[in-house]
CSV table of C-alpha atoms and ligand atoms in Angstrom, one decimal:
chain,number,residue,atom,x,y,z
A,1,MET,CA,95.7,133.8,-70.0
A,2,THR,CA,93.6,131.8,-71.8
A,3,GLN,CA,89.9,132.2,-72.0
A,4,THR,CA,88.0,130.1,-70.0
A,5,HIS,CA,84.9,131.4,-71.8
A,6,LYS,CA,83.4,132.5,-75.1
A,7,THR,CA,83.5,136.4,-74.4
A,8,GLN,CA,80.4,138.7,-76.3
A,9,THR,CA,79.4,141.9,-76.3
A,10,PRO,CA,76.6,143.9,-73.9
A,11,VAL,CA,73.5,142.0,-74.2
A,12,LEU,CA,71.4,143.4,-71.3
A,13,LYS,CA,70.8,146.6,-69.7
A,14,THR,CA,68.6,148.0,-67.4
A,15,GLN,CA,68.2,150.8,-64.6
A,16,VAL,CA,69.2,148.6,-61.6
A,17,ALA,CA,71.5,146.5,-61.4
A,18,ILE,CA,71.6,144.4,-58.1
A,19,ILE,CA,74.1,142.3,-56.6
A,20,GLY,CA,73.1,139.9,-54.3
A,21,GLY,CA,69.1,137.7,-54.3
A,22,GLY,CA,68.8,137.6,-50.8
A,23,PRO,CA,66.4,140.2,-48.8
A,24,SER,CA,67.8,143.1,-49.2
A,25,GLY,CA,67.8,142.0,-53.0
A,26,MET,CA,64.9,141.1,-53.7
A,27,LEU,CA,62.9,143.1,-51.9
A,28,LEU,CA,64.7,145.8,-53.0
A,29,SER,CA,63.9,144.3,-56.6
A,30,LEU,CA,60.6,144.1,-56.2
A,31,LEU,CA,59.8,148.0,-54.8
A,32,LEU,CA,61.8,149.1,-58.1
A,33,SER,CA,59.2,146.5,-60.4
A,34,LYS,CA,56.2,148.2,-58.6
A,35,GLU,CA,57.4,151.6,-59.5
A,36,GLY,CA,58.8,150.0,-63.3
A,37,ILE,CA,61.9,150.8,-62.7
A,38,ASP,CA,63.7,148.2,-64.6
A,39,ASN,CA,66.0,146.0,-63.1
A,40,VAL,CA,67.7,142.9,-62.8
A,41,VAL,CA,69.3,140.6,-60.0
A,42,LEU,CA,72.6,139.0,-60.3
A,43,GLU,CA,72.6,135.9,-57.6
A,44,ARG,CA,75.7,134.0,-57.1
A,45,SER,CA,74.2,130.6,-56.0
A,46,SER,CA,70.6,128.7,-56.5
A,47,ARG,CA,67.0,129.7,-55.6
A,48,ASP,CA,67.4,126.8,-52.9
A,49,HIS,CA,70.8,127.5,-51.3
A,50,VAL,CA,69.4,131.1,-50.5
A,51,LEU,CA,66.2,129.9,-49.8
A,52,ALA,CA,67.4,127.1,-47.6
A,53,ARG,CA,69.5,129.3,-45.1
A,54,ILE,CA,68.2,129.6,-41.6
A,55,ARG,CA,68.7,133.0,-39.9
A,56,ALA,CA,66.8,136.1,-38.8
A,57,GLY,CA,63.0,135.5,-37.2
A,58,VAL,CA,62.2,138.7,-35.6
A,59,LEU,CA,60.5,141.4,-37.8
A,60,GLU,CA,59.9,145.1,-36.4
A,61,TRP,CA,57.0,146.7,-36.7
A,62,GLY,CA,58.3,149.2,-40.0
A,63,SER,CA,59.8,146.0,-41.9
A,64,VAL,CA,56.3,144.6,-41.3
A,65,GLU,CA,54.9,147.3,-42.9
A,66,LEU,CA,57.1,147.1,-45.3
A,67,LEU,CA,56.5,144.1,-46.8
A,68,ARG,CA,52.8,144.1,-46.5
A,69,ARG,CA,53.3,147.9,-49.1
A,70,ALA,CA,55.5,145.4,-51.6
A,71,GLY,CA,52.4,142.7,-50.9
A,72,VAL,CA,54.2,139.9,-49.2
A,73,GLY,CA,52.6,140.3,-46.4
A,74,ALA,CA,49.8,138.0,-46.8
A,75,ARG,CA,51.4,134.5,-45.6
A,76,MET,CA,53.3,136.9,-42.7
A,77,ASP,CA,49.5,137.6,-41.5
A,78,ARG,CA,48.5,134.5,-41.8
A,79,ASP,CA,51.5,132.6,-40.1
A,80,GLY,CA,53.4,134.6,-38.3
A,81,HIS,CA,53.2,135.5,-35.1
A,82,VAL,CA,52.2,139.6,-33.1
A,83,HIS,CA,54.1,139.9,-29.3
A,84,ASN,CA,53.5,142.6,-27.7
A,85,GLY,CA,57.2,142.7,-25.9
A,86,THR,CA,60.2,140.4,-25.1
A,87,ARG,CA,61.1,139.3,-21.9
A,88,VAL,CA,64.6,139.4,-20.2
A,89,ALA,CA,65.6,136.6,-16.9
A,90,TRP,CA,68.8,136.6,-15.5
A,91,GLN,CA,71.2,134.8,-13.3
A,92,GLY,CA,68.5,131.6,-12.9
A,93,GLU,CA,66.1,133.3,-11.0
A,94,HIS,CA,64.6,137.6,-12.1
A,95,THR,CA,62.8,138.2,-14.7
A,96,MET,CA,60.8,141.3,-16.9
A,97,LEU,CA,58.9,142.4,-19.4
A,98,ILE,CA,60.5,144.3,-22.2
A,99,ASP,CA,56.6,145.6,-22.9
A,100,SER,CA,57.0,147.2,-26.8
A,101,LYS,CA,53.3,148.2,-27.0
A,102,LYS,CA,52.7,149.3,-23.9
A,103,TRP,CA,55.8,152.2,-24.4
A,104,THR,CA,56.2,152.1,-28.0
A,105,GLY,CA,52.6,151.8,-29.3
A,106,LYS,CA,54.4,148.8,-31.6
A,107,SER,CA,54.8,145.2,-31.6
A,108,PHE,CA,56.8,142.8,-33.2
A,109,MET,CA,55.9,139.5,-35.1
A,110,ALA,CA,58.4,136.6,-35.2
A,111,TYR,CA,58.5,135.0,-39.0
A,112,GLY,CA,61.3,133.8,-40.2
A,113,GLN,CA,63.7,135.0,-42.8
A,114,SER,CA,63.7,131.9,-44.5
A,115,TYR,CA,59.3,132.5,-45.4
A,116,VAL,CA,60.3,136.7,-46.0
A,117,THR,CA,62.6,135.4,-48.1
A,118,GLU,CA,60.5,133.0,-50.3
A,119,ASP,CA,57.4,135.3,-50.1
A,120,LEU,CA,60.1,137.4,-51.9
A,121,TYR,CA,60.6,135.4,-54.9
A,122,ALA,CA,57.5,134.1,-55.4
A,123,ALA,CA,56.4,137.5,-56.1
A,124,VAL,CA,59.5,138.7,-58.2
A,125,SER,CA,58.5,135.9,-60.1
A,126,GLU,CA,55.0,136.5,-60.8
A,127,ILE,CA,56.2,139.9,-62.3
A,128,GLU,CA,58.9,138.2,-64.0
A,129,THR,CA,61.9,140.3,-63.1
A,130,PRO,CA,65.4,139.2,-64.0
A,131,VAL,CA,66.8,137.6,-61.2
A,132,LEU,CA,70.2,135.4,-63.0
A,133,HIS,CA,70.9,132.8,-60.6
A,134,ASP,CA,74.1,130.4,-60.4
A,135,VAL,CA,76.6,133.7,-61.3
A,136,SER,CA,79.9,134.2,-61.1
A,137,ASP,CA,82.9,136.6,-60.7
A,138,VAL,CA,80.8,139.7,-60.7
A,139,GLN,CA,83.0,142.6,-60.7
A,140,LEU,CA,81.9,145.9,-60.7
A,141,HIS,CA,83.4,149.0,-63.1
A,142,GLU,CA,83.1,152.6,-63.5
A,143,LEU,CA,81.2,153.6,-60.8
A,144,THR,CA,81.8,157.0,-61.3
A,145,GLY,CA,81.3,157.2,-65.1
A,146,ALA,CA,79.2,154.6,-67.5
A,147,SER,CA,78.8,151.9,-65.1
A,148,HIS,CA,78.7,148.7,-65.3
A,149,VAL,CA,78.8,144.7,-64.3
A,150,THR,CA,80.3,141.7,-66.2
A,151,PHE,CA,80.0,138.7,-64.8
A,152,VAL,CA,79.9,134.8,-66.1
A,153,GLN,CA,76.9,133.2,-66.2
A,154,ASP,CA,77.2,129.3,-68.0
A,155,GLY,CA,80.6,129.7,-69.1
A,156,VAL,CA,80.0,132.6,-70.7
A,157,ALA,CA,81.3,136.2,-70.0
A,158,GLN,CA,78.3,139.2,-69.8
A,159,ARG,CA,77.7,142.1,-69.3
A,160,LEU,CA,74.9,144.5,-67.9
A,161,ASP,CA,75.0,147.7,-68.9
A,162,CYS,CA,73.0,150.1,-65.7
A,163,ASP,CA,72.7,153.4,-64.0
A,164,PHE,CA,72.6,152.7,-60.7
A,165,ILE,CA,74.4,149.4,-58.7
A,166,ALA,CA,72.6,148.1,-55.5
A,167,GLY,CA,74.8,146.0,-53.2
A,168,CYS,CA,72.7,144.1,-51.8
A,169,ASP,CA,75.5,140.9,-51.7
A,170,GLY,CA,76.0,140.6,-47.9
A,171,PHE,CA,79.0,141.1,-45.5
A,172,HIS,CA,81.0,139.2,-48.0
A,173,GLY,CA,80.1,139.7,-51.4
A,174,VAL,CA,82.0,142.1,-54.1
A,175,SER,CA,80.2,145.4,-53.7
A,176,ARG,CA,82.3,146.6,-51.0
A,177,GLN,CA,85.6,146.0,-52.3
A,178,ALA,CA,84.8,147.7,-55.1
A,179,ILE,CA,84.7,151.3,-53.0
A,180,PRO,CA,88.6,152.6,-53.3
A,181,ALA,CA,90.3,152.2,-49.8
A,182,SER,CA,91.0,155.4,-50.2
A,183,VAL,CA,87.4,156.9,-50.0
A,184,GLN,CA,86.3,153.8,-47.4
A,185,LYS,CA,86.4,153.2,-44.1
A,186,ASN,CA,85.2,150.4,-41.9
A,187,TYR,CA,84.8,150.0,-38.7
A,188,GLU,CA,84.9,146.5,-36.2
A,189,LYS,CA,84.6,144.5,-33.6
A,190,VAL,CA,84.3,140.8,-33.1
A,191,TYR,CA,82.8,138.9,-29.9
A,192,PRO,CA,85.1,136.3,-28.4
A,193,PHE,CA,82.4,133.8,-28.2
A,194,GLY,CA,79.4,132.4,-31.3
A,195,TRP,CA,75.7,131.1,-31.5
A,196,LEU,CA,75.0,127.5,-31.3
A,197,GLY,CA,71.0,127.0,-32.6
A,198,VAL,CA,68.8,124.4,-33.1
A,199,LEU,CA,65.6,124.0,-34.7
A,200,SER,CA,63.2,121.6,-33.7
A,201,GLU,CA,60.1,120.3,-34.4
A,202,THR,CA,58.0,121.0,-30.9
A,203,PRO,CA,55.9,123.5,-29.5
A,204,PRO,CA,58.2,126.7,-28.4
A,205,LEU,CA,57.3,128.9,-25.4
A,206,PRO,CA,55.4,131.5,-25.8
A,207,ASP,CA,57.0,134.5,-25.6
A,208,LEU,CA,60.6,135.7,-26.5
A,209,TRP,CA,63.8,134.6,-24.0
A,210,TYR,CA,67.0,136.6,-23.6
A,211,VAL,CA,69.0,135.0,-21.4
A,212,GLN,CA,71.9,136.3,-18.8
A,213,HIS,CA,74.0,133.4,-17.1
A,214,GLU,CA,76.9,132.6,-15.9
A,215,ARG,CA,77.0,129.4,-17.7
A,216,GLY,CA,76.6,132.2,-20.8
A,217,PHE,CA,73.5,133.3,-22.7
A,218,ALA,CA,70.5,131.7,-24.2
A,219,LEU,CA,68.2,133.0,-26.3
A,220,ALA,CA,64.2,130.8,-27.2
A,221,SER,CA,62.4,132.1,-30.0
A,222,GLN,CA,60.0,130.2,-32.7
A,223,ARG,CA,58.9,129.6,-36.2
A,224,SER,CA,55.6,128.4,-35.8
A,225,ALA,CA,53.3,126.7,-33.7
A,226,MET,CA,55.2,123.3,-33.8
A,227,LEU,CA,58.6,125.1,-34.7
A,228,SER,CA,61.1,126.6,-32.1
A,229,ARG,CA,64.2,127.9,-33.0
A,230,TYR,CA,66.7,128.5,-29.5
A,231,TYR,CA,70.1,129.1,-28.8
A,232,VAL,CA,73.0,129.0,-26.6
A,233,GLN,CA,76.3,131.2,-26.2
A,234,CYS,CA,79.5,128.6,-26.6
A,235,PRO,CA,83.3,129.3,-27.2
A,236,ILE,CA,84.0,130.2,-30.9
A,237,THR,CA,86.1,127.2,-31.3
A,238,ASP,CA,83.1,124.7,-30.7
A,239,ARG,CA,82.3,122.7,-33.6
A,240,VAL,CA,78.6,122.2,-34.2
A,241,GLU,CA,79.5,118.0,-33.9
A,242,ASP,CA,81.0,118.9,-30.5
A,243,TRP,CA,77.2,119.7,-29.4
A,244,SER,CA,75.1,116.5,-29.1
A,245,ASP,CA,70.7,117.2,-28.6
A,246,GLU,CA,71.5,115.9,-25.3
A,247,ARG,CA,74.3,118.9,-24.4
A,248,PHE,CA,72.4,121.0,-26.4
A,249,TRP,CA,68.6,121.1,-24.6
A,250,ASN,CA,70.2,120.4,-21.1
A,251,GLU,CA,72.7,123.5,-21.9
A,252,LEU,CA,70.4,125.5,-22.5
A,253,ILE,CA,67.4,124.7,-19.7
A,254,ALA,CA,70.3,124.8,-17.2
A,255,ARG,CA,70.1,129.0,-18.3
A,256,PHE,CA,67.0,129.2,-18.2
A,257,PRO,CA,65.7,130.0,-14.5
A,258,PRO,CA,63.7,127.0,-13.0
A,259,GLU,CA,60.1,128.0,-13.9
A,260,ILE,CA,61.0,128.5,-17.5
A,261,GLY,CA,63.2,126.1,-18.0
A,262,SER,CA,60.9,123.7,-17.1
A,263,ALA,CA,58.1,124.9,-19.9
A,264,ILE,CA,61.2,124.0,-22.8
A,265,ILE,CA,59.4,120.9,-24.7
A,266,THR,CA,62.9,118.9,-26.2
A,267,GLY,CA,62.8,117.3,-29.2
A,268,PRO,CA,65.6,116.2,-32.7
A,269,SER,CA,67.2,119.3,-33.8
A,270,ILE,CA,65.8,119.4,-37.2
A,271,GLU,CA,69.1,122.4,-38.6
A,272,LYS,CA,72.3,122.8,-35.9
A,273,SER,CA,74.6,125.7,-36.6
A,274,ILE,CA,76.6,128.1,-35.1
A,275,ALA,CA,77.2,131.8,-36.2
A,276,PRO,CA,79.9,134.2,-35.8
A,277,LEU,CA,79.1,137.3,-33.8
A,278,ARG,CA,80.6,141.0,-35.0
A,279,SER,CA,79.2,144.4,-35.1
A,280,PHE,CA,80.9,145.5,-38.3
A,281,VAL,CA,80.1,149.0,-40.6
A,282,THR,CA,81.4,150.8,-43.8
A,283,GLU,CA,81.0,154.3,-44.6
A,284,PRO,CA,79.8,155.6,-47.1
A,285,MET,CA,77.3,153.4,-48.1
A,286,ARG,CA,77.3,155.6,-51.4
A,287,TYR,CA,80.6,155.6,-53.7
A,288,GLY,CA,79.1,156.8,-57.1
A,289,ALA,CA,76.5,155.0,-58.8
A,290,LEU,CA,77.0,152.7,-56.7
A,291,PHE,CA,74.8,151.8,-52.7
A,292,LEU,CA,75.6,149.8,-50.6
A,293,CYS,CA,72.6,147.9,-48.6
A,294,GLY,CA,72.2,145.5,-46.0
A,295,ASP,CA,74.9,142.7,-44.7
A,296,ALA,CA,77.1,144.4,-46.8
A,297,ALA,CA,77.3,147.7,-45.6
A,298,HIS,CA,76.9,146.9,-41.4
A,299,ILE,CA,76.9,143.6,-39.1
A,300,VAL,CA,75.4,143.2,-36.0
A,301,PRO,CA,75.2,140.6,-33.4
A,302,PRO,CA,72.0,139.0,-33.4
A,303,THR,CA,71.1,139.8,-30.0
A,304,GLY,CA,69.3,143.0,-30.6
A,305,ALA,CA,67.3,141.3,-33.7
A,306,LYS,CA,68.5,143.7,-36.2
A,307,GLY,CA,70.6,142.7,-38.9
A,308,LEU,CA,67.8,141.7,-41.5
A,309,ASN,CA,66.1,144.5,-40.2
A,310,LEU,CA,68.7,147.6,-40.8
A,311,ALA,CA,68.5,145.4,-44.4
A,312,LEU,CA,65.1,146.4,-44.9
A,313,SER,CA,65.1,150.0,-43.5
A,314,ASP,CA,67.9,150.5,-46.1
A,315,VAL,CA,65.8,149.3,-48.6
A,316,TYR,CA,63.0,151.7,-47.8
A,317,TYR,CA,65.2,154.9,-48.3
A,318,LEU,CA,67.1,153.5,-51.7
A,319,TRP,CA,64.1,152.4,-52.5
A,320,ARG,CA,62.0,155.9,-52.0
A,321,GLY,CA,65.7,157.3,-53.5
A,322,LEU,CA,65.1,155.8,-57.4
A,323,THR,CA,61.6,155.9,-57.2
A,324,GLN,CA,62.1,160.3,-56.7
A,325,HIS,CA,65.2,159.8,-59.7
A,326,TYR,CA,63.2,158.2,-62.2
A,327,GLN,CA,59.9,159.5,-61.4
A,328,GLN,CA,60.9,163.7,-60.4
A,329,GLY,CA,64.2,163.5,-61.8
A,330,SER,CA,65.6,164.9,-58.9
A,331,ASP,CA,68.1,163.6,-56.6
A,332,THR,CA,67.6,165.0,-53.0
A,333,LEU,CA,66.9,161.4,-51.6
A,334,LEU,CA,70.1,159.4,-53.1
A,335,ASP,CA,72.2,162.3,-52.4
A,336,ARG,CA,70.9,161.9,-48.1
A,337,TYR,CA,70.8,157.6,-48.6
A,338,SER,CA,74.2,157.2,-46.8
A,339,GLU,CA,73.9,159.7,-44.3
A,340,VAL,CA,70.6,158.7,-43.1
A,341,ALA,CA,71.0,155.3,-43.1
A,342,LEU,CA,73.4,155.2,-41.2
A,343,ASP,CA,72.4,157.2,-38.3
A,344,ARG,CA,69.8,154.5,-37.8
A,345,VAL,CA,72.5,151.8,-38.9
A,346,TRP,CA,74.9,153.5,-35.9
A,347,LYS,CA,72.3,153.8,-33.3
A,348,THR,CA,71.5,150.4,-33.4
A,349,GLU,CA,75.0,149.3,-33.8
A,350,ARG,CA,75.1,150.8,-30.8
A,351,PHE,CA,72.1,149.2,-29.4
A,352,SER,CA,73.1,145.5,-30.6
A,353,TRP,CA,76.9,145.7,-28.5
A,354,TRP,CA,74.3,147.0,-25.6
A,355,MET,CA,72.5,144.1,-25.3
A,356,THR,CA,75.5,141.7,-26.2
A,357,SER,CA,77.6,142.8,-23.9
A,358,LEU,CA,74.7,143.2,-20.9
A,359,LEU,CA,74.0,139.9,-21.4
A,360,HIS,CA,76.8,137.6,-22.7
A,361,VAL,CA,79.5,136.1,-20.3
A,362,PHE,CA,82.9,137.2,-21.8
A,363,PRO,CA,85.8,135.4,-20.8
A,364,GLU,CA,88.3,138.3,-19.8
A,365,GLN,CA,85.3,138.8,-17.3
A,366,SER,CA,85.6,139.3,-13.9
A,367,SER,CA,83.0,138.2,-11.1
A,368,PHE,CA,82.5,142.2,-10.5
A,369,ASP,CA,81.7,142.4,-14.2
A,370,HIS,CA,79.4,139.3,-13.8
A,371,ARG,CA,77.8,141.5,-10.9
A,372,THR,CA,77.5,144.7,-12.7
A,373,GLN,CA,75.2,143.3,-15.3
A,374,ALA,CA,73.1,141.4,-12.9
A,375,ALA,CA,72.6,144.9,-11.4
A,376,GLU,CA,72.3,146.8,-14.8
A,377,LEU,CA,69.4,144.0,-15.5
A,378,ASN,CA,68.4,144.6,-12.3
A,379,SER,CA,68.2,149.0,-12.5
A,380,ILE,CA,66.6,148.6,-15.9
A,381,LEU,CA,63.7,146.3,-13.5
A,382,ALA,CA,63.2,149.4,-11.0
A,383,SER,CA,62.9,152.1,-13.7
A,384,GLU,CA,59.6,152.3,-15.9
A,385,HIS,CA,61.8,155.3,-17.2
A,386,ALA,CA,64.6,152.8,-17.8
A,387,GLN,CA,62.1,149.5,-19.5
A,388,ALA,CA,61.0,152.5,-21.8
A,389,TRP,CA,64.2,153.7,-23.7
A,390,LEU,CA,65.5,149.4,-23.9
A,391,ALA,CA,61.5,149.2,-25.7
A,392,GLU,CA,62.2,151.8,-28.1
A,393,GLN,CA,65.6,150.4,-28.5
A,394,TYR,CA,64.4,146.3,-29.3
A,395,ALA,CA,61.0,147.9,-31.3
A,396,GLY,CA,63.0,149.7,-33.9
A,397,PHE,CA,64.4,153.0,-34.4
A,398,PRO,CA,62.5,155.2,-36.5
A,399,VAL,CA,62.8,154.9,-40.3
A,400,GLU,CA,62.7,158.9,-42.1
A,401,ASP,CA,59.7,159.3,-43.9
A,402,TRP,CA,60.5,159.5,-46.6
A,403,GLY,CA,56.8,159.0,-48.5
B,501,FAS,P1,72.7,138.0,-47.1
B,501,FAS,O1,73.7,138.2,-46.9
B,501,FAS,O2,71.3,137.3,-47.0
B,501,FAS,O3,72.3,137.5,-48.7
B,501,FAS,C1,73.1,138.6,-49.9
B,501,FAS,C2,72.7,137.7,-50.9
B,501,FAS,O4,73.7,137.7,-52.2
B,501,FAS,C3,73.0,136.4,-50.5
B,501,FAS,O5,71.8,135.1,-51.3
B,501,FAS,C4,74.7,135.4,-51.7
B,501,FAS,O6,74.7,134.3,-52.2
B,501,FAS,C5,74.8,136.2,-52.9
B,501,FAS,N1,76.1,137.2,-53.0
B,501,FAS,C6,77.6,137.1,-52.5
B,501,FAS,N2,78.3,137.7,-52.9
B,501,FAS,C7,78.0,137.7,-53.7
B,501,FAS,C8,78.4,137.5,-55.2
B,501,FAS,N3,79.7,138.5,-55.5
B,501,FAS,N4,77.9,138.1,-57.0
B,501,FAS,C9,76.5,137.2,-56.2
B,501,FAS,N5,75.9,137.2,-55.3
B,501,FAS,C10,76.2,137.0,-54.5
B,501,FAS,N6,69.3,138.8,-38.4
B,501,FAS,C11,68.7,138.7,-37.6
B,501,FAS,O7,67.9,140.4,-37.0
B,501,FAS,N7,68.4,138.1,-36.3
B,501,FAS,C12,69.0,136.7,-36.2
B,501,FAS,O8,69.2,135.6,-36.4
B,501,FAS,C13,69.8,136.3,-37.7
B,501,FAS,N8,71.1,135.6,-37.4
B,501,FAS,C14,72.4,135.0,-38.6
B,501,FAS,C15,73.1,134.4,-38.8
B,501,FAS,C16,73.7,134.2,-39.7
B,501,FAS,C17,75.0,133.1,-39.8
B,501,FAS,C18,74.2,135.2,-40.5
B,501,FAS,C19,75.1,134.8,-41.3
B,501,FAS,C20,72.9,136.4,-40.4
B,501,FAS,C21,71.9,136.1,-39.5
B,501,FAS,N9,71.5,137.1,-39.5
B,501,FAS,C22,70.5,137.1,-38.3
B,501,FAS,C23,71.3,138.6,-40.2
B,501,FAS,C24,70.5,138.2,-41.6
B,501,FAS,O9,70.0,137.8,-41.1
B,501,FAS,C25,71.1,139.4,-42.5
B,501,FAS,O10,70.9,140.5,-42.1
B,501,FAS,C26,70.0,139.6,-43.6
B,501,FAS,O11,70.4,138.6,-44.1
B,501,FAS,C27,70.3,140.6,-44.4
B,501,FAS,O12,70.0,140.5,-45.6
B,501,FAS,P2,70.8,141.0,-47.3
B,501,FAS,O13,71.8,141.8,-46.8
B,501,FAS,O14,70.1,140.8,-48.3
B,501,FAS,O15,72.4,139.8,-46.9
B,502,PHB,C1,65.8,134.1,-34.1
B,502,PHB,O1,64.2,134.0,-34.4
B,502,PHB,O2,66.1,133.6,-34.9
B,502,PHB,C2,66.3,135.0,-33.6
B,502,PHB,C3,64.9,136.1,-32.4
B,502,PHB,C4,66.1,136.8,-31.9
B,502,PHB,C5,66.9,137.7,-31.6
B,502,PHB,C6,68.0,136.6,-32.5
B,502,PHB,C7,67.3,135.6,-33.6
B,502,PHB,O3,67.9,138.8,-30.9
């Protein structure tokens, strides 16, 4: 096979190789750098491409505190919107407030993932940790021995020798694939619908609204005082071009109770996309020197606003484990990483699946199923115990304290 690029001897060595420059990889890089732990981020896309992604919008309070601890909380605290609860509407008439502050003492922050990632990139570039963009052909080698990563950048094949590899490369990355099939077990559920999301330069509703309706699920969220984020459930076969702005706004408003829907301020969409929904977990989250973090290890349907938050709790555990390794010469935390991270992952997977099952219309759903969805929401409305339980899960499961 002809060599399409020049080969060269190992030119890089680091303590931790981080594959993926999304929120997981960049937060881990920043936290490790602050501990004096050498790391290099390998990102396949350009910085602009990464920062242009429109994704999550809600930060659990644990995520807010971790970002502050990493020193990237200033713009979040200035521009983010703190909420003490979220609202649910169903069947076009019933509503309730899930008061997370009352039941858990915790608020949550509406602050877009793209802003979080921007803040992380700015902080990492200030401390000059290497973030290599537009890398290709990333491969992981000798995970149970002399672990190293090879990749190509600017047509040059390179090798990065490292003690550990953090697989932060998302659902479609290469890290998870590096774990032998004999070791790995995957769990997956694919939902028979998608979410059509719209960004508009309009004032959002004051609260977040999750809406169950026989026409389908809807969600009202926000990015700032003049930037709204809305979603409607749509058939997975739909394409963005099937949805004019007019059709989107009419469908969104039709799913809300009239007094809420009439308050929605419409305007031209500045971003419109359809995301598929799936639940996915891979076990274990560690193999030798490789530690999987975030979407590389698990995916949740966005109904519970958990994807980004789970990624950040994985980062917390891995940061504390690697710091203990290098500063105290102990691996008791790293040895527990997969077990502890997966405990929180599975509880969150169940919650996200439950919220999705409760609030969406399923193609094969019978009228009985639809009525039991409404009955479940009515029973939560009638029970403070049920509301407290829902609030605890929406606010976010506890992150085991590793110091
Ligand atoms: P990411 O996927 O964000 O980042 C992985 C990075 O690795 C990317 O930059 C990618 O370019 C890079 N990469 C991939 N393969 C590579 C390779 N071979 N070599 C080098 N780099 C590689 N979560 C919510 O909580 N709420 C939401 O509303 C929500 N909406 C979403 C909508 C969409 C379309 C998607 C895909 C996800 C959504 N999520 C949502 C989940 C999302 O926020 C993720 O949980 C979050 O991005 C996880 O961050 P990372 O683990 O860093 O993975
Ligand atoms: C968002 O703001 O994009 C968002 C908010 C809550 C969710 C999902 C997405 O559950």
